[in-house]
Structures are given as structure tokens and as C-alpha cells.
Amino acid sequence: GDIRNTGLVEVPMGMSLREIVENIGGGVPGGRALKAVQTGGPSGGFIPADRLDTPYDFESIAGAGSIVGSGSVLVLNDRKCMVDMARNFTSFLKGESCGKCTACREGLSHMSALLAGICEGRGAEGDIEKLGELAVTMKETSLCGFGATAANPVLTTLKHFRSEYEEHIRERRCAGGVCKALIAYSIKPDKCTGCTLCALACPAEAITGAKKKTHVIDAGKCVKCGICLETCNFDAVEVK
């Protein structure tokens, strides 16, 4: 994830997530803040930054709404969209379900559709409650551990990052700048130096402007790939 040192490391049971992420992993690079970690693989839950002192053992991680599972720790910085993360993992888990029990098969299918709609700007009032009901039903009635834990990405993001769901649905806004249907790229006139790097890098030729003059992004041509944001050396490109 968004961590300086990636790889495989053996640690004693009970070491805190903070020690693992900051001391061993080296923390989040690029001056970004840590937003959350997900433990245990795709069916693990998301643990917010304010619970980073949670010990990495079975009971403590379960108490935080996640699982030890495969032993993985996925680190996410503050530019990640938690609704999109839930959508991504739920979509993957939907394909992994054996389909034997209705709770898991239909629950993952319906949750995946609801999450996709929210990320694509089609979210409606009541979707958050539907997601919560589906996730709880899956957790309590699935026939095996897969279905019981597959609800974790949704349950933990609803618990810790509910405001992001509300922003997507009510304000049609993705604060993380990830969901393409809900964002727009623009250039800050006071910070643009007219270096032309973003214009040269843009694959859609959506950026225009003379050298050493303020550049402009044509929203009609922009494909929201984010290359301009990555290319700009002056923090002149913003996502809203």
C-alpha cells in the first residue's frame, strides 16, 4: 500500500499496528497522512488511523472489526476513497463466492451494485441503510466463514467513514478525488507557472495555454486520468 517499506516481515503477536506501520514500514511517503489500514486480506475490515495503537493479535483485531486472516496489512493514505475501496473489495469477493447460500451470493451481488452506483454518482437516500442491512444479514446468516467476513469492508467503512458515503450521495462529491463521475480537475491560476509539463503529458490534449502563461483544463475533453496532477511540480492542479 501507501508505505515506504513493503515486503514480508515476522513480528511478535501483539505488536501494535503503529509499530508495524511507522517503525518497520517507515510510515506513509510523500508527505501524505495515514487514513486507514486493512488487515487480513480482501475480507478484512478497515481500521482508521485513530485506532493505530490496536495490538496485532486475534482478539484485538476482531474487536476493531477486522480479521488477522492472511496476515496482510494494507496501508492507505488520505487520498484514498473509502467508498471506492469498499466497492473494489466487494466486487472481488462477489466473484469469489461459491454461491451456495443466498445470504452471501445475493448479499455480495446487491452490495456490489449499490456501491458501484454510489461511486458513479447514482447513489440515493436509503442506500447506506440498505448496505448496512445487507452486510449484517450476510455476517449473521451465511453458511461459512467466507460470507461472514466478506461483509467486513462494508461494515467497517460504514462505521468509520460514513461521512464519505453521505458526501457521495448528497453532495455528489468524492473528497479523495477517486470516483471519476464525482470529480473535476482544474488548474489554480495563482500557482501555475506555465511550464507546459501537464499539457505535454495530457493524453487527451485537454490542457491548453502558452508557455509561462496560466494553463486551463477543458472539462469536456478531460478523461480524469490524473496524469496532470502527478506531473505538476507546483501543486497547481486540484481535484474537486
JSON list of C-alpha atoms in Angstrom, two decimals:
[
{"chain": "A", "resi": 1, "resn": "GLY", "atom": "CA", "xyz": [0.00, 0.00, 0.00]},
{"chain": "A", "resi": 2, "resn": "ASP", "atom": "CA", "xyz": [0.99, 3.61, 0.65]},
{"chain": "A", "resi": 3, "resn": "ILE", "atom": "CA", "xyz": [4.04, 2.75, 2.72]},
{"chain": "A", "resi": 4, "resn": "ARG", "atom": "CA", "xyz": [7.77, 3.32, 2.33]},
{"chain": "A", "resi": 5, "resn": "ASN", "atom": "CA", "xyz": [8.89, -0.23, 3.08]},
{"chain": "A", "resi": 6, "resn": "THR", "atom": "CA", "xyz": [6.83, -3.03, 1.59]},
{"chain": "A", "resi": 7, "resn": "GLY", "atom": "CA", "xyz": [7.52, -6.73, 1.95]},
{"chain": "A", "resi": 8, "resn": "LEU", "atom": "CA", "xyz": [7.25, -9.67, 4.31]},
{"chain": "A", "resi": 9, "resn": "VAL", "atom": "CA", "xyz": [8.23, -9.32, 7.96]},
{"chain": "A", "resi": 10, "resn": "GLU", "atom": "CA", "xyz": [7.84, -11.55, 11.00]},
{"chain": "A", "resi": 11, "resn": "VAL", "atom": "CA", "xyz": [6.70, -9.77, 14.16]},
{"chain": "A", "resi": 12, "resn": "PRO", "atom": "CA", "xyz": [5.65, -10.99, 17.61]},
{"chain": "A", "resi": 13, "resn": "MET", "atom": "CA", "xyz": [1.91, -11.34, 18.16]},
{"chain": "A", "resi": 14, "resn": "GLY", "atom": "CA", "xyz": [0.60, -8.30, 20.00]},
{"chain": "A", "resi": 15, "resn": "MET", "atom": "CA", "xyz": [2.86, -5.69, 18.38]},
{"chain": "A", "resi": 16, "resn": "SER", "atom": "CA", "xyz": [0.77, -2.58, 17.66]},
{"chain": "A", "resi": 17, "resn": "LEU", "atom": "CA", "xyz": [-0.24, -1.60, 14.15]},
{"chain": "A", "resi": 18, "resn": "ARG", "atom": "CA", "xyz": [1.53, 1.71, 14.75]},
{"chain": "A", "resi": 19, "resn": "GLU", "atom": "CA", "xyz": [4.84, -0.03, 15.37]},
{"chain": "A", "resi": 20, "resn": "ILE", "atom": "CA", "xyz": [4.40, -2.14, 12.24]},
{"chain": "A", "resi": 21, "resn": "VAL", "atom": "CA", "xyz": [3.38, 0.77, 10.00]},
{"chain": "A", "resi": 22, "resn": "GLU", "atom": "CA", "xyz": [5.64, 3.52, 11.32]},
{"chain": "A", "resi": 23, "resn": "ASN", "atom": "CA", "xyz": [8.72, 1.77, 12.71]},
{"chain": "A", "resi": 24, "resn": "ILE", "atom": "CA", "xyz": [9.01, -1.18, 10.33]},
{"chain": "A", "resi": 25, "resn": "GLY", "atom": "CA", "xyz": [7.10, 0.16, 7.34]},
{"chain": "A", "resi": 26, "resn": "GLY", "atom": "CA", "xyz": [8.66, 3.60, 7.57]},
{"chain": "A", "resi": 27, "resn": "GLY", "atom": "CA", "xyz": [5.34, 5.43, 7.51]},
{"chain": "A", "resi": 28, "resn": "VAL", "atom": "CA", "xyz": [3.38, 6.96, 4.65]},
{"chain": "A", "resi": 29, "resn": "PRO", "atom": "CA", "xyz": [5.58, 8.60, 1.97]},
{"chain": "A", "resi": 30, "resn": "GLY", "atom": "CA", "xyz": [5.08, 11.80, 0.00]},
{"chain": "A", "resi": 31, "resn": "GLY", "atom": "CA", "xyz": [4.03, 13.93, 2.96]},
{"chain": "A", "resi": 32, "resn": "ARG", "atom": "CA", "xyz": [0.58, 12.33, 2.99]},
{"chain": "A", "resi": 33, "resn": "ALA", "atom": "CA", "xyz": [-1.29, 11.37, 6.15]},
{"chain": "A", "resi": 34, "resn": "LEU", "atom": "CA", "xyz": [-2.33, 7.84, 7.05]},
{"chain": "A", "resi": 35, "resn": "LYS", "atom": "CA", "xyz": [-6.08, 7.30, 6.70]},
{"chain": "A", "resi": 36, "resn": "ALA", "atom": "CA", "xyz": [-6.62, 3.62, 7.46]},
{"chain": "A", "resi": 37, "resn": "VAL", "atom": "CA", "xyz": [-5.18, 0.14, 7.33]},
{"chain": "A", "resi": 38, "resn": "GLN", "atom": "CA", "xyz": [-6.90, -3.02, 6.21]},
{"chain": "A", "resi": 39, "resn": "THR", "atom": "CA", "xyz": [-5.80, -6.29, 7.76]},
{"chain": "A", "resi": 40, "resn": "GLY", "atom": "CA", "xyz": [-6.37, -9.89, 6.75]},
{"chain": "A", "resi": 41, "resn": "GLY", "atom": "CA", "xyz": [-6.87, -9.62, 3.00]},
{"chain": "A", "resi": 42, "resn": "PRO", "atom": "CA", "xyz": [-9.93, -8.66, 0.89]},
{"chain": "A", "resi": 43, "resn": "SER", "atom": "CA", "xyz": [-12.46, -9.76, 3.52]},
{"chain": "A", "resi": 44, "resn": "GLY", "atom": "CA", "xyz": [-10.70, -7.87, 6.29]},
{"chain": "A", "resi": 45, "resn": "GLY", "atom": "CA", "xyz": [-12.03, -4.66, 7.75]},
{"chain": "A", "resi": 46, "resn": "PHE", "atom": "CA", "xyz": [-10.63, -1.14, 7.57]},
{"chain": "A", "resi": 47, "resn": "ILE", "atom": "CA", "xyz": [-9.15, 0.21, 10.80]},
{"chain": "A", "resi": 48, "resn": "PRO", "atom": "CA", "xyz": [-8.95, 4.04, 10.94]},
{"chain": "A", "resi": 49, "resn": "ALA", "atom": "CA", "xyz": [-5.80, 5.97, 11.81]},
{"chain": "A", "resi": 50, "resn": "ASP", "atom": "CA", "xyz": [-7.08, 6.87, 15.28]},
{"chain": "A", "resi": 51, "resn": "ARG", "atom": "CA", "xyz": [-7.03, 3.16, 16.19]},
{"chain": "A", "resi": 52, "resn": "LEU", "atom": "CA", "xyz": [-3.49, 2.54, 15.03]},
{"chain": "A", "resi": 53, "resn": "ASP", "atom": "CA", "xyz": [-2.41, 1.55, 18.54]},
{"chain": "A", "resi": 54, "resn": "THR", "atom": "CA", "xyz": [-4.51, -1.63, 18.25]},
{"chain": "A", "resi": 55, "resn": "PRO", "atom": "CA", "xyz": [-2.34, -4.70, 19.05]},
{"chain": "A", "resi": 56, "resn": "TYR", "atom": "CA", "xyz": [-1.93, -7.11, 16.15]},
{"chain": "A", "resi": 57, "resn": "ASP", "atom": "CA", "xyz": [-3.47, -10.19, 17.73]},
{"chain": "A", "resi": 58, "resn": "PHE", "atom": "CA", "xyz": [-6.63, -12.17, 17.02]},
{"chain": "A", "resi": 59, "resn": "GLU", "atom": "CA", "xyz": [-8.82, -10.70, 19.75]},
{"chain": "A", "resi": 60, "resn": "SER", "atom": "CA", "xyz": [-7.81, -7.04, 19.31]},
{"chain": "A", "resi": 61, "resn": "ILE", "atom": "CA", "xyz": [-8.09, -7.07, 15.54]},
{"chain": "A", "resi": 62, "resn": "ALA", "atom": "CA", "xyz": [-11.51, -8.76, 15.78]},
{"chain": "A", "resi": 63, "resn": "GLY", "atom": "CA", "xyz": [-12.56, -6.10, 18.27]},
{"chain": "A", "resi": 64, "resn": "ALA", "atom": "CA", "xyz": [-11.68, -3.46, 15.70]},
{"chain": "A", "resi": 65, "resn": "GLY", "atom": "CA", "xyz": [-13.99, -5.14, 13.17]},
{"chain": "A", "resi": 66, "resn": "SER", "atom": "CA", "xyz": [-11.34, -6.91, 11.11]},
{"chain": "A", "resi": 67, "resn": "ILE", "atom": "CA", "xyz": [-9.51, -10.24, 10.97]},
{"chain": "A", "resi": 68, "resn": "VAL", "atom": "CA", "xyz": [-5.90, -11.40, 11.06]},
{"chain": "A", "resi": 69, "resn": "GLY", "atom": "CA", "xyz": [-6.65, -13.65, 8.09]},
{"chain": "A", "resi": 70, "resn": "SER", "atom": "CA", "xyz": [-3.71, -13.88, 5.72]},
{"chain": "A", "resi": 71, "resn": "GLY", "atom": "CA", "xyz": [-1.58, -11.64, 7.93]},
{"chain": "A", "resi": 72, "resn": "SER", "atom": "CA", "xyz": [-1.56, -8.77, 5.45]},
{"chain": "A", "resi": 73, "resn": "VAL", "atom": "CA", "xyz": [-1.55, -5.08, 6.36]},
{"chain": "A", "resi": 74, "resn": "LEU", "atom": "CA", "xyz": [-2.66, -2.74, 3.60]},
{"chain": "A", "resi": 75, "resn": "VAL", "atom": "CA", "xyz": [-1.83, 0.91, 4.30]},
{"chain": "A", "resi": 76, "resn": "LEU", "atom": "CA", "xyz": [-3.98, 3.69, 2.82]},
{"chain": "A", "resi": 77, "resn": "ASN", "atom": "CA", "xyz": [-3.15, 7.40, 2.67]},
{"chain": "A", "resi": 78, "resn": "ASP", "atom": "CA", "xyz": [-5.54, 10.35, 2.82]},
{"chain": "A", "resi": 79, "resn": "ARG", "atom": "CA", "xyz": [-6.05, 10.42, -0.96]},
{"chain": "A", "resi": 80, "resn": "LYS", "atom": "CA", "xyz": [-7.94, 7.13, -0.90]},
{"chain": "A", "resi": 81, "resn": "CYS", "atom": "CA", "xyz": [-11.72, 6.99, -1.21]},
{"chain": "A", "resi": 82, "resn": "MET", "atom": "CA", "xyz": [-13.13, 4.55, 1.31]},
{"chain": "A", "resi": 83, "resn": "VAL", "atom": "CA", "xyz": [-16.35, 4.04, -0.64]},
{"chain": "A", "resi": 84, "resn": "ASP", "atom": "CA", "xyz": [-14.29, 3.06, -3.66]},
{"chain": "A", "resi": 85, "resn": "MET", "atom": "CA", "xyz": [-12.17, 0.74, -1.51]},
{"chain": "A", "resi": 86, "resn": "ALA", "atom": "CA", "xyz": [-15.32, -1.00, -0.25]},
{"chain": "A", "resi": 87, "resn": "ARG", "atom": "CA", "xyz": [-16.60, -1.22, -3.85]},
{"chain": "A", "resi": 88, "resn": "ASN", "atom": "CA", "xyz": [-13.32, -2.69, -5.08]},
{"chain": "A", "resi": 89, "resn": "PHE", "atom": "CA", "xyz": [-13.10, -5.43, -2.45]},
{"chain": "A", "resi": 90, "resn": "THR", "atom": "CA", "xyz": [-16.80, -6.27, -2.52]},
{"chain": "A", "resi": 91, "resn": "SER", "atom": "CA", "xyz": [-16.63, -6.71, -6.29]},
{"chain": "A", "resi": 92, "resn": "PHE", "atom": "CA", "xyz": [-13.67, -9.07, -5.88]},
{"chain": "A", "resi": 93, "resn": "LEU", "atom": "CA", "xyz": [-15.39, -11.05, -3.12]},
{"chain": "A", "resi": 94, "resn": "LYS", "atom": "CA", "xyz": [-18.54, -11.35, -5.23]},
{"chain": "A", "resi": 95, "resn": "GLY", "atom": "CA", "xyz": [-16.52, -13.27, -7.80]},
{"chain": "A", "resi": 96, "resn": "GLU", "atom": "CA", "xyz": [-15.01, -15.50, -5.13]},
{"chain": "A", "resi": 97, "resn": "SER", "atom": "CA", "xyz": [-18.31, -16.58, -3.56]},
{"chain": "A", "resi": 98, "resn": "CYS", "atom": "CA", "xyz": [-19.23, -20.23, -4.20]},
{"chain": "A", "resi": 99, "resn": "GLY", "atom": "CA", "xyz": [-22.88, -19.17, -4.45]},
{"chain": "A", "resi": 100, "resn": "LYS", "atom": "CA", "xyz": [-24.25, -21.96, -2.27]},
{"chain": "A", "resi": 101, "resn": "CYS", "atom": "CA", "xyz": [-26.04, -19.78, 0.27]},
{"chain": "A", "resi": 102, "resn": "THR", "atom": "CA", "xyz": [-28.42, -16.98, -0.58]},
{"chain": "A", "resi": 103, "resn": "ALA", "atom": "CA", "xyz": [-27.08, -14.57, 2.04]},
{"chain": "A", "resi": 104, "resn": "CYS", "atom": "CA", "xyz": [-23.57, -14.47, 0.60]},
{"chain": "A", "resi": 105, "resn": "ARG", "atom": "CA", "xyz": [-24.45, -14.86, -3.09]},
{"chain": "A", "resi": 106, "resn": "GLU", "atom": "CA", "xyz": [-27.22, -12.27, -3.21]},
{"chain": "A", "resi": 107, "resn": "GLY", "atom": "CA", "xyz": [-25.78, -10.07, -0.47]},
{"chain": "A", "resi": 108, "resn": "LEU", "atom": "CA", "xyz": [-22.48, -9.52, -2.29]},
{"chain": "A", "resi": 109, "resn": "SER", "atom": "CA", "xyz": [-24.26, -9.01, -5.60]},
{"chain": "A", "resi": 110, "resn": "HIS", "atom": "CA", "xyz": [-26.61, -6.36, -4.22]},
{"chain": "A", "resi": 111, "resn": "MET", "atom": "CA", "xyz": [-23.91, -4.62, -2.18]},
{"chain": "A", "resi": 112, "resn": "SER", "atom": "CA", "xyz": [-21.61, -4.52, -5.21]},
{"chain": "A", "resi": 113, "resn": "ALA", "atom": "CA", "xyz": [-24.36, -2.90, -7.31]},
{"chain": "A", "resi": 114, "resn": "LEU", "atom": "CA", "xyz": [-25.19, -0.33, -4.62]},
{"chain": "A", "resi": 115, "resn": "LEU", "atom": "CA", "xyz": [-21.53, 0.60, -4.13]},
{"chain": "A", "resi": 116, "resn": "ALA", "atom": "CA", "xyz": [-20.97, 0.94, -7.88]},
{"chain": "A", "resi": 117, "resn": "GLY", "atom": "CA", "xyz": [-23.99, 3.22, -8.12]},
{"chain": "A", "resi": 118, "resn": "ILE", "atom": "CA", "xyz": [-22.74, 5.43, -5.29]},
{"chain": "A", "resi": 119, "resn": "CYS", "atom": "CA", "xyz": [-19.27, 5.73, -6.86]},
{"chain": "A", "resi": 120, "resn": "GLU", "atom": "CA", "xyz": [-20.78, 6.51, -10.26]},
{"chain": "A", "resi": 121, "resn": "GLY", "atom": "CA", "xyz": [-22.95, 9.33, -8.95]},
{"chain": "A", "resi": 122, "resn": "ARG", "atom": "CA", "xyz": [-26.20, 7.35, -8.85]},
{"chain": "A", "resi": 123, "resn": "GLY", "atom": "CA", "xyz": [-26.43, 6.97, -5.09]},
{"chain": "A", "resi": 124, "resn": "ALA", "atom": "CA", "xyz": [-29.78, 7.67, -3.44]},
{"chain": "A", "resi": 125, "resn": "GLU", "atom": "CA", "xyz": [-31.09, 8.28, 0.05]},
{"chain": "A", "resi": 126, "resn": "GLY", "atom": "CA", "xyz": [-31.56, 4.94, 1.77]},
{"chain": "A", "resi": 127, "resn": "ASP", "atom": "CA", "xyz": [-28.60, 3.25, 0.05]},
{"chain": "A", "resi": 128, "resn": "ILE", "atom": "CA", "xyz": [-26.46, 3.49, 3.18]},
{"chain": "A", "resi": 129, "resn": "GLU", "atom": "CA", "xyz": [-29.14, 1.80, 5.26]},
{"chain": "A", "resi": 130, "resn": "LYS", "atom": "CA", "xyz": [-29.59, -0.92, 2.63]},
{"chain": "A", "resi": 131, "resn": "LEU", "atom": "CA", "xyz": [-25.86, -1.61, 2.61]},
{"chain": "A", "resi": 132, "resn": "GLY", "atom": "CA", "xyz": [-25.84, -1.89, 6.39]},
{"chain": "A", "resi": 133, "resn": "GLU", "atom": "CA", "xyz": [-28.79, -4.29, 6.44]},
{"chain": "A", "resi": 134, "resn": "LEU", "atom": "CA", "xyz": [-27.31, -6.49, 3.73]},
{"chain": "A", "resi": 135, "resn": "ALA", "atom": "CA", "xyz": [-23.91, -6.61, 5.44]},
{"chain": "A", "resi": 136, "resn": "VAL", "atom": "CA", "xyz": [-25.36, -7.54, 8.84]},
{"chain": "A", "resi": 137, "resn": "THR", "atom": "CA", "xyz": [-27.60, -10.22, 7.29]},
{"chain": "A", "resi": 138, "resn": "MET", "atom": "CA", "xyz": [-24.60, -11.69, 5.45]},
{"chain": "A", "resi": 139, "resn": "LYS", "atom": "CA", "xyz": [-22.49, -11.74, 8.59]},
{"chain": "A", "resi": 140, "resn": "GLU", "atom": "CA", "xyz": [-25.18, -13.40, 10.70]},
{"chain": "A", "resi": 141, "resn": "THR", "atom": "CA", "xyz": [-26.70, -15.91, 8.25]},
{"chain": "A", "resi": 142, "resn": "SER", "atom": "CA", "xyz": [-24.01, -17.03, 5.77]},
{"chain": "A", "resi": 143, "resn": "LEU", "atom": "CA", "xyz": [-23.22, -20.73, 5.91]},
{"chain": "A", "resi": 144, "resn": "CYS", "atom": "CA", "xyz": [-19.44, -20.35, 6.15]},
{"chain": "A", "resi": 145, "resn": "GLY", "atom": "CA", "xyz": [-16.71, -18.01, 7.33]},
{"chain": "A", "resi": 146, "resn": "PHE", "atom": "CA", "xyz": [-16.25, -16.51, 3.88]},
{"chain": "A", "resi": 147, "resn": "GLY", "atom": "CA", "xyz": [-19.71, -14.98, 3.83]},
{"chain": "A", "resi": 148, "resn": "ALA", "atom": "CA", "xyz": [-19.44, -13.92, 7.47]},
{"chain": "A", "resi": 149, "resn": "THR", "atom": "CA", "xyz": [-16.22, -11.98, 6.88]},
{"chain": "A", "resi": 150, "resn": "ALA", "atom": "CA", "xyz": [-17.00, -10.74, 3.34]},
{"chain": "A", "resi": 151, "resn": "ALA", "atom": "CA", "xyz": [-19.21, -8.07, 4.89]},
{"chain": "A", "resi": 152, "resn": "ASN", "atom": "CA", "xyz": [-16.27, -6.52, 6.76]},
{"chain": "A", "resi": 153, "resn": "PRO", "atom": "CA", "xyz": [-15.17, -3.96, 4.12]},
{"chain": "A", "resi": 154, "resn": "VAL", "atom": "CA", "xyz": [-18.69, -2.51, 4.02]},
{"chain": "A", "resi": 155, "resn": "LEU", "atom": "CA", "xyz": [-19.38, -2.71, 7.76]},
{"chain": "A", "resi": 156, "resn": "THR", "atom": "CA", "xyz": [-16.12, -1.00, 8.77]},
{"chain": "A", "resi": 157, "resn": "THR", "atom": "CA", "xyz": [-16.26, 1.74, 6.15]},
{"chain": "A", "resi": 158, "resn": "LEU", "atom": "CA", "xyz": [-19.86, 2.48, 7.14]},
{"chain": "A", "resi": 159, "resn": "LYS", "atom": "CA", "xyz": [-18.82, 2.64, 10.78]},
{"chain": "A", "resi": 160, "resn": "HIS", "atom": "CA", "xyz": [-15.67, 4.73, 10.48]},
{"chain": "A", "resi": 161, "resn": "PHE", "atom": "CA", "xyz": [-16.13, 6.64, 7.21]},
{"chain": "A", "resi": 162, "resn": "ARG", "atom": "CA", "xyz": [-19.89, 7.13, 6.93]},
{"chain": "A", "resi": 163, "resn": "SER", "atom": "CA", "xyz": [-19.40, 10.81, 6.07]},
{"chain": "A", "resi": 164, "resn": "GLU", "atom": "CA", "xyz": [-17.75, 9.82, 2.80]},
{"chain": "A", "resi": 165, "resn": "TYR", "atom": "CA", "xyz": [-20.82, 7.82, 1.80]},
{"chain": "A", "resi": 166, "resn": "GLU", "atom": "CA", "xyz": [-23.00, 10.82, 2.65]},
{"chain": "A", "resi": 167, "resn": "GLU", "atom": "CA", "xyz": [-20.81, 13.16, 0.58]},
{"chain": "A", "resi": 168, "resn": "HIS", "atom": "CA", "xyz": [-21.03, 10.84, -2.42]},
{"chain": "A", "resi": 169, "resn": "ILE", "atom": "CA", "xyz": [-24.82, 10.60, -2.22]},
{"chain": "A", "resi": 170, "resn": "ARG", "atom": "CA", "xyz": [-25.91, 14.03, -1.00]},
{"chain": "A", "resi": 171, "resn": "GLU", "atom": "CA", "xyz": [-23.19, 16.31, -2.38]},
{"chain": "A", "resi": 172, "resn": "ARG", "atom": "CA", "xyz": [-22.15, 14.23, -5.39]},
{"chain": "A", "resi": 173, "resn": "ARG", "atom": "CA", "xyz": [-18.56, 14.71, -4.26]},
{"chain": "A", "resi": 174, "resn": "CYS", "atom": "CA", "xyz": [-15.60, 12.39, -3.74]},
{"chain": "A", "resi": 175, "resn": "ALA", "atom": "CA", "xyz": [-13.22, 14.03, -1.30]},
{"chain": "A", "resi": 176, "resn": "GLY", "atom": "CA", "xyz": [-10.49, 11.54, -2.16]},
{"chain": "A", "resi": 177, "resn": "GLY", "atom": "CA", "xyz": [-10.61, 12.57, -5.81]},
{"chain": "A", "resi": 178, "resn": "VAL", "atom": "CA", "xyz": [-11.01, 8.95, -6.93]},
{"chain": "A", "resi": 179, "resn": "CYS", "atom": "CA", "xyz": [-14.56, 8.42, -8.24]},
{"chain": "A", "resi": 180, "resn": "LYS", "atom": "CA", "xyz": [-14.42, 9.88, -11.75]},
{"chain": "A", "resi": 181, "resn": "ALA", "atom": "CA", "xyz": [-18.13, 10.65, -12.02]},
{"chain": "A", "resi": 182, "resn": "LEU", "atom": "CA", "xyz": [-17.89, 12.91, -8.97]},
{"chain": "A", "resi": 183, "resn": "ILE", "atom": "CA", "xyz": [-14.69, 14.87, -9.60]},
{"chain": "A", "resi": 184, "resn": "ALA", "atom": "CA", "xyz": [-13.33, 17.58, -11.88]},
{"chain": "A", "resi": 185, "resn": "TYR", "atom": "CA", "xyz": [-9.74, 18.69, -12.48]},
{"chain": "A", "resi": 186, "resn": "SER", "atom": "CA", "xyz": [-8.76, 22.35, -12.66]},
{"chain": "A", "resi": 187, "resn": "ILE", "atom": "CA", "xyz": [-5.62, 24.49, -12.54]},
{"chain": "A", "resi": 188, "resn": "LYS", "atom": "CA", "xyz": [-5.05, 27.16, -9.87]},
{"chain": "A", "resi": 189, "resn": "PRO", "atom": "CA", "xyz": [-4.12, 30.39, -11.69]},
{"chain": "A", "resi": 190, "resn": "ASP", "atom": "CA", "xyz": [-2.05, 31.69, -8.77]},
{"chain": "A", "resi": 191, "resn": "LYS", "atom": "CA", "xyz": [0.18, 28.60, -8.73]},
{"chain": "A", "resi": 192, "resn": "CYS", "atom": "CA", "xyz": [0.51, 27.73, -12.43]},
{"chain": "A", "resi": 193, "resn": "THR", "atom": "CA", "xyz": [3.89, 28.81, -13.85]},
{"chain": "A", "resi": 194, "resn": "GLY", "atom": "CA", "xyz": [3.10, 27.87, -17.43]},
{"chain": "A", "resi": 195, "resn": "CYS", "atom": "CA", "xyz": [5.86, 25.27, -17.54]},
{"chain": "A", "resi": 196, "resn": "THR", "atom": "CA", "xyz": [3.72, 23.23, -20.04]},
{"chain": "A", "resi": 197, "resn": "LEU", "atom": "CA", "xyz": [4.58, 19.87, -18.44]},
{"chain": "A", "resi": 198, "resn": "CYS", "atom": "CA", "xyz": [0.93, 19.00, -17.78]},
{"chain": "A", "resi": 199, "resn": "ALA", "atom": "CA", "xyz": [-0.11, 19.94, -21.32]},
{"chain": "A", "resi": 200, "resn": "LEU", "atom": "CA", "xyz": [2.63, 17.80, -22.82]},
{"chain": "A", "resi": 201, "resn": "ALA", "atom": "CA", "xyz": [1.69, 14.85, -20.60]},
{"chain": "A", "resi": 202, "resn": "CYS", "atom": "CA", "xyz": [-2.10, 15.03, -21.11]},
{"chain": "A", "resi": 203, "resn": "PRO", "atom": "CA", "xyz": [-3.18, 12.09, -23.32]},
{"chain": "A", "resi": 204, "resn": "ALA", "atom": "CA", "xyz": [-6.47, 13.78, -24.21]},
{"chain": "A", "resi": 205, "resn": "GLU", "atom": "CA", "xyz": [-4.93, 17.13, -25.18]},
{"chain": "A", "resi": 206, "resn": "ALA", "atom": "CA", "xyz": [-7.37, 18.75, -22.75]},
{"chain": "A", "resi": 207, "resn": "ILE", "atom": "CA", "xyz": [-4.89, 21.30, -21.38]},
{"chain": "A", "resi": 208, "resn": "THR", "atom": "CA", "xyz": [-4.07, 24.50, -23.23]},
{"chain": "A", "resi": 209, "resn": "GLY", "atom": "CA", "xyz": [-2.00, 27.60, -22.52]},
{"chain": "A", "resi": 210, "resn": "ALA", "atom": "CA", "xyz": [1.03, 29.46, -23.77]},
{"chain": "A", "resi": 211, "resn": "LYS", "atom": "CA", "xyz": [4.46, 28.95, -22.25]},
{"chain": "A", "resi": 212, "resn": "LYS", "atom": "CA", "xyz": [4.87, 30.89, -18.98]},
{"chain": "A", "resi": 213, "resn": "LYS", "atom": "CA", "xyz": [1.14, 31.64, -19.03]},
{"chain": "A", "resi": 214, "resn": "THR", "atom": "CA", "xyz": [-1.64, 30.12, -16.92]},
{"chain": "A", "resi": 215, "resn": "HIS", "atom": "CA", "xyz": [-2.94, 26.86, -18.37]},
{"chain": "A", "resi": 216, "resn": "VAL", "atom": "CA", "xyz": [-6.58, 25.74, -18.49]},
{"chain": "A", "resi": 217, "resn": "ILE", "atom": "CA", "xyz": [-8.22, 22.29, -18.47]},
{"chain": "A", "resi": 218, "resn": "ASP", "atom": "CA", "xyz": [-11.10, 21.71, -20.89]},
{"chain": "A", "resi": 219, "resn": "ALA", "atom": "CA", "xyz": [-13.62, 19.74, -18.81]},
{"chain": "A", "resi": 220, "resn": "GLY", "atom": "CA", "xyz": [-15.28, 18.42, -21.96]},
{"chain": "A", "resi": 221, "resn": "LYS", "atom": "CA", "xyz": [-12.08, 16.75, -23.13]},
{"chain": "A", "resi": 222, "resn": "CYS", "atom": "CA", "xyz": [-10.68, 15.72, -19.74]},
{"chain": "A", "resi": 223, "resn": "VAL", "atom": "CA", "xyz": [-10.76, 11.95, -19.15]},
{"chain": "A", "resi": 224, "resn": "LYS", "atom": "CA", "xyz": [-9.83, 12.40, -15.45]},
{"chain": "A", "resi": 225, "resn": "CYS", "atom": "CA", "xyz": [-6.78, 10.16, -15.66]},
{"chain": "A", "resi": 226, "resn": "GLY", "atom": "CA", "xyz": [-4.87, 12.21, -13.07]},
{"chain": "A", "resi": 227, "resn": "ILE", "atom": "CA", "xyz": [-1.65, 12.45, -15.09]},
{"chain": "A", "resi": 228, "resn": "CYS", "atom": "CA", "xyz": [-1.66, 16.26, -14.81]},
{"chain": "A", "resi": 229, "resn": "LEU", "atom": "CA", "xyz": [-1.88, 16.01, -11.03]},
{"chain": "A", "resi": 230, "resn": "GLU", "atom": "CA", "xyz": [1.09, 13.65, -10.93]},
{"chain": "A", "resi": 231, "resn": "THR", "atom": "CA", "xyz": [3.11, 15.71, -13.41]},
{"chain": "A", "resi": 232, "resn": "CYS", "atom": "CA", "xyz": [2.70, 19.18, -11.90]},
{"chain": "A", "resi": 233, "resn": "ASN", "atom": "CA", "xyz": [5.67, 20.26, -9.75]},
{"chain": "A", "resi": 234, "resn": "PHE", "atom": "CA", "xyz": [3.96, 23.36, -8.37]},
{"chain": "A", "resi": 235, "resn": "ASP", "atom": "CA", "xyz": [0.80, 21.94, -6.77]},
{"chain": "A", "resi": 236, "resn": "ALA", "atom": "CA", "xyz": [-1.23, 23.90, -9.32]},
{"chain": "A", "resi": 237, "resn": "VAL", "atom": "CA", "xyz": [-3.62, 21.09, -10.29]},
{"chain": "A", "resi": 238, "resn": "GLU", "atom": "CA", "xyz": [-6.52, 20.44, -7.95]},
{"chain": "A", "resi": 239, "resn": "VAL", "atom": "CA", "xyz": [-9.33, 17.91, -7.84]},
{"chain": "A", "resi": 240, "resn": "LYS", "atom": "CA", "xyz": [-12.79, 18.88, -6.65]}
]
